[in-house]
């Protein structure tokens, strides 16, 4: 994981260097487009790095607890809805 973060930081720096690496004489639109593209790619690499850092800082045990809590909540919701359905059926029975 550490290597991925290092790579993403390096790749962001590489894109920043690309912003001015290519000389485009006389074509301002192309120069502006290349500059903007390189800047956007550098930002993307930084965002990925930041997102992965946050995601990977959470220990796996905490993730397991979160998943279990979510599945327990889902089970309770499904049990509540099935008990409501059966009570409605009892009320609608004609004798």
JSON list of C-alpha atoms in Angstrom, two decimals:
[
{"chain": "A", "resi": 1, "resn": "UNK", "atom": "CA", "xyz": [0.00, 0.00, 0.00]},
{"chain": "A", "resi": 2, "resn": "UNK", "atom": "CA", "xyz": [2.84, 2.35, 0.83]},
{"chain": "A", "resi": 3, "resn": "UNK", "atom": "CA", "xyz": [4.28, 1.81, -2.64]},
{"chain": "A", "resi": 4, "resn": "UNK", "atom": "CA", "xyz": [1.00, 2.70, -4.30]},
{"chain": "A", "resi": 5, "resn": "UNK", "atom": "CA", "xyz": [0.85, 5.96, -2.36]},
{"chain": "A", "resi": 6, "resn": "UNK", "atom": "CA", "xyz": [4.45, 6.76, -3.28]},
{"chain": "A", "resi": 7, "resn": "UNK", "atom": "CA", "xyz": [3.73, 5.99, -6.93]},
{"chain": "A", "resi": 8, "resn": "UNK", "atom": "CA", "xyz": [0.65, 8.22, -7.00]},
{"chain": "A", "resi": 9, "resn": "UNK", "atom": "CA", "xyz": [2.62, 11.10, -5.46]},
{"chain": "A", "resi": 10, "resn": "UNK", "atom": "CA", "xyz": [5.39, 10.57, -8.00]},
{"chain": "A", "resi": 11, "resn": "UNK", "atom": "CA", "xyz": [2.90, 10.41, -10.87]},
{"chain": "A", "resi": 12, "resn": "UNK", "atom": "CA", "xyz": [1.29, 13.69, -9.74]},
{"chain": "A", "resi": 13, "resn": "UNK", "atom": "CA", "xyz": [4.72, 15.35, -9.73]},
{"chain": "A", "resi": 14, "resn": "UNK", "atom": "CA", "xyz": [5.44, 13.86, -13.15]},
{"chain": "A", "resi": 15, "resn": "UNK", "atom": "CA", "xyz": [2.22, 15.36, -14.57]},
{"chain": "A", "resi": 16, "resn": "UNK", "atom": "CA", "xyz": [3.10, 18.72, -13.03]},
{"chain": "A", "resi": 17, "resn": "UNK", "atom": "CA", "xyz": [6.44, 18.57, -14.85]},
{"chain": "A", "resi": 18, "resn": "UNK", "atom": "CA", "xyz": [4.58, 17.73, -18.11]},
{"chain": "A", "resi": 19, "resn": "UNK", "atom": "CA", "xyz": [2.66, 21.01, -17.86]},
{"chain": "A", "resi": 20, "resn": "UNK", "atom": "CA", "xyz": [5.65, 22.97, -19.11]},
{"chain": "A", "resi": 21, "resn": "UNK", "atom": "CA", "xyz": [7.76, 20.23, -20.68]},
{"chain": "A", "resi": 22, "resn": "UNK", "atom": "CA", "xyz": [6.41, 20.52, -24.21]},
{"chain": "A", "resi": 23, "resn": "UNK", "atom": "CA", "xyz": [7.12, 23.71, -26.09]},
{"chain": "A", "resi": 24, "resn": "UNK", "atom": "CA", "xyz": [4.35, 24.71, -28.45]},
{"chain": "A", "resi": 25, "resn": "UNK", "atom": "CA", "xyz": [5.47, 27.74, -30.42]},
{"chain": "A", "resi": 26, "resn": "UNK", "atom": "CA", "xyz": [2.72, 29.87, -31.88]},
{"chain": "A", "resi": 27, "resn": "UNK", "atom": "CA", "xyz": [-0.22, 27.69, -30.86]},
{"chain": "A", "resi": 28, "resn": "UNK", "atom": "CA", "xyz": [-1.61, 29.18, -27.67]},
{"chain": "A", "resi": 29, "resn": "UNK", "atom": "CA", "xyz": [-4.75, 27.02, -27.67]},
{"chain": "A", "resi": 30, "resn": "UNK", "atom": "CA", "xyz": [-2.75, 23.80, -27.84]},
{"chain": "A", "resi": 31, "resn": "UNK", "atom": "CA", "xyz": [-0.40, 25.02, -25.11]},
{"chain": "A", "resi": 32, "resn": "UNK", "atom": "CA", "xyz": [-3.34, 25.95, -22.90]},
{"chain": "A", "resi": 33, "resn": "UNK", "atom": "CA", "xyz": [-5.03, 22.58, -23.53]},
{"chain": "A", "resi": 34, "resn": "UNK", "atom": "CA", "xyz": [-1.88, 20.61, -22.73]},
{"chain": "A", "resi": 35, "resn": "UNK", "atom": "CA", "xyz": [-1.34, 22.68, -19.59]},
{"chain": "A", "resi": 36, "resn": "UNK", "atom": "CA", "xyz": [-4.93, 22.11, -18.43]},
{"chain": "A", "resi": 37, "resn": "UNK", "atom": "CA", "xyz": [-4.83, 18.38, -19.20]},
{"chain": "A", "resi": 38, "resn": "UNK", "atom": "CA", "xyz": [-1.58, 17.87, -17.29]},
{"chain": "A", "resi": 39, "resn": "UNK", "atom": "CA", "xyz": [-2.91, 19.91, -14.37]},
{"chain": "A", "resi": 40, "resn": "UNK", "atom": "CA", "xyz": [-6.12, 17.84, -14.27]},
{"chain": "A", "resi": 41, "resn": "UNK", "atom": "CA", "xyz": [-4.18, 14.56, -14.36]},
{"chain": "A", "resi": 42, "resn": "UNK", "atom": "CA", "xyz": [-1.94, 15.75, -11.52]},
{"chain": "A", "resi": 43, "resn": "UNK", "atom": "CA", "xyz": [-5.03, 16.62, -9.47]},
{"chain": "A", "resi": 44, "resn": "UNK", "atom": "CA", "xyz": [-6.55, 13.21, -10.22]},
{"chain": "A", "resi": 45, "resn": "UNK", "atom": "CA", "xyz": [-3.43, 11.42, -8.98]},
{"chain": "A", "resi": 46, "resn": "UNK", "atom": "CA", "xyz": [-3.44, 13.51, -5.78]},
{"chain": "A", "resi": 47, "resn": "UNK", "atom": "CA", "xyz": [-7.12, 12.78, -5.19]},
{"chain": "A", "resi": 48, "resn": "UNK", "atom": "CA", "xyz": [-6.56, 9.05, -5.63]},
{"chain": "A", "resi": 49, "resn": "UNK", "atom": "CA", "xyz": [-3.65, 9.14, -3.20]},
{"chain": "A", "resi": 50, "resn": "UNK", "atom": "CA", "xyz": [-5.70, 11.03, -0.61]},
{"chain": "A", "resi": 51, "resn": "UNK", "atom": "CA", "xyz": [-8.69, 8.70, -1.01]},
{"chain": "A", "resi": 52, "resn": "UNK", "atom": "CA", "xyz": [-6.52, 5.59, -0.62]},
{"chain": "A", "resi": 53, "resn": "UNK", "atom": "CA", "xyz": [-4.77, 7.02, 2.44]},
{"chain": "A", "resi": 54, "resn": "UNK", "atom": "CA", "xyz": [-8.10, 7.55, 4.21]},
{"chain": "A", "resi": 55, "resn": "UNK", "atom": "CA", "xyz": [-9.42, 4.17, 3.14]},
{"chain": "A", "resi": 56, "resn": "UNK", "atom": "CA", "xyz": [-6.32, 2.26, 4.15]},
{"chain": "A", "resi": 57, "resn": "UNK", "atom": "CA", "xyz": [-5.84, 3.94, 7.53]},
{"chain": "A", "resi": 58, "resn": "UNK", "atom": "CA", "xyz": [-8.97, 2.24, 8.86]},
{"chain": "A", "resi": 59, "resn": "UNK", "atom": "CA", "xyz": [-7.94, -1.11, 10.33]},
{"chain": "A", "resi": 60, "resn": "UNK", "atom": "CA", "xyz": [-9.52, -4.18, 8.81]},
{"chain": "A", "resi": 61, "resn": "UNK", "atom": "CA", "xyz": [-11.13, -5.11, 12.12]},
{"chain": "A", "resi": 62, "resn": "UNK", "atom": "CA", "xyz": [-13.02, -1.82, 12.11]},
{"chain": "A", "resi": 63, "resn": "UNK", "atom": "CA", "xyz": [-14.19, -2.53, 8.58]},
{"chain": "A", "resi": 64, "resn": "UNK", "atom": "CA", "xyz": [-15.44, -5.97, 9.67]},
{"chain": "A", "resi": 65, "resn": "UNK", "atom": "CA", "xyz": [-17.39, -4.39, 12.53]},
{"chain": "A", "resi": 66, "resn": "UNK", "atom": "CA", "xyz": [-18.95, -1.85, 10.18]},
{"chain": "A", "resi": 67, "resn": "UNK", "atom": "CA", "xyz": [-19.98, -4.55, 7.73]},
{"chain": "A", "resi": 68, "resn": "UNK", "atom": "CA", "xyz": [-21.49, -6.66, 10.52]},
{"chain": "A", "resi": 69, "resn": "UNK", "atom": "CA", "xyz": [-23.42, -3.67, 11.88]},
{"chain": "A", "resi": 70, "resn": "UNK", "atom": "CA", "xyz": [-24.79, -2.88, 8.43]},
{"chain": "A", "resi": 71, "resn": "UNK", "atom": "CA", "xyz": [-25.87, -6.49, 7.83]},
{"chain": "A", "resi": 72, "resn": "UNK", "atom": "CA", "xyz": [-27.53, -6.64, 11.28]},
{"chain": "A", "resi": 73, "resn": "UNK", "atom": "CA", "xyz": [-29.46, -3.47, 10.49]},
{"chain": "A", "resi": 74, "resn": "UNK", "atom": "CA", "xyz": [-30.54, -4.91, 7.14]},
{"chain": "A", "resi": 75, "resn": "UNK", "atom": "CA", "xyz": [-31.74, -8.12, 8.82]},
{"chain": "A", "resi": 76, "resn": "UNK", "atom": "CA", "xyz": [-33.76, -6.14, 11.38]},
{"chain": "A", "resi": 77, "resn": "UNK", "atom": "CA", "xyz": [-35.37, -4.11, 8.60]},
{"chain": "A", "resi": 78, "resn": "UNK", "atom": "CA", "xyz": [-36.38, -7.23, 6.70]},
{"chain": "A", "resi": 79, "resn": "UNK", "atom": "CA", "xyz": [-37.80, -8.86, 9.86]},
{"chain": "A", "resi": 80, "resn": "UNK", "atom": "CA", "xyz": [-39.84, -5.73, 10.64]},
{"chain": "A", "resi": 81, "resn": "UNK", "atom": "CA", "xyz": [-41.34, -5.58, 7.18]},
{"chain": "A", "resi": 82, "resn": "UNK", "atom": "CA", "xyz": [-42.24, -9.31, 7.16]},
{"chain": "A", "resi": 83, "resn": "UNK", "atom": "CA", "xyz": [-44.00, -9.06, 10.55]},
{"chain": "A", "resi": 84, "resn": "UNK", "atom": "CA", "xyz": [-46.01, -6.05, 9.33]},
{"chain": "A", "resi": 85, "resn": "UNK", "atom": "CA", "xyz": [-47.10, -8.00, 6.26]},
{"chain": "A", "resi": 86, "resn": "UNK", "atom": "CA", "xyz": [-48.35, -10.96, 8.32]},
{"chain": "A", "resi": 87, "resn": "UNK", "atom": "CA", "xyz": [-50.34, -8.73, 10.71]},
{"chain": "A", "resi": 88, "resn": "UNK", "atom": "CA", "xyz": [-52.04, -7.05, 7.75]},
{"chain": "A", "resi": 89, "resn": "UNK", "atom": "CA", "xyz": [-52.99, -10.47, 6.35]},
{"chain": "A", "resi": 90, "resn": "UNK", "atom": "CA", "xyz": [-54.61, -11.43, 9.68]},
{"chain": "A", "resi": 91, "resn": "UNK", "atom": "CA", "xyz": [-56.76, -8.30, 9.64]},
{"chain": "A", "resi": 92, "resn": "UNK", "atom": "CA", "xyz": [-58.04, -8.95, 6.11]},
{"chain": "A", "resi": 93, "resn": "UNK", "atom": "CA", "xyz": [-59.29, -12.50, 6.75]},
{"chain": "A", "resi": 94, "resn": "UNK", "atom": "CA", "xyz": [-63.08, -12.90, 6.20]},
{"chain": "A", "resi": 95, "resn": "UNK", "atom": "CA", "xyz": [-64.81, -15.37, 8.46]}
]
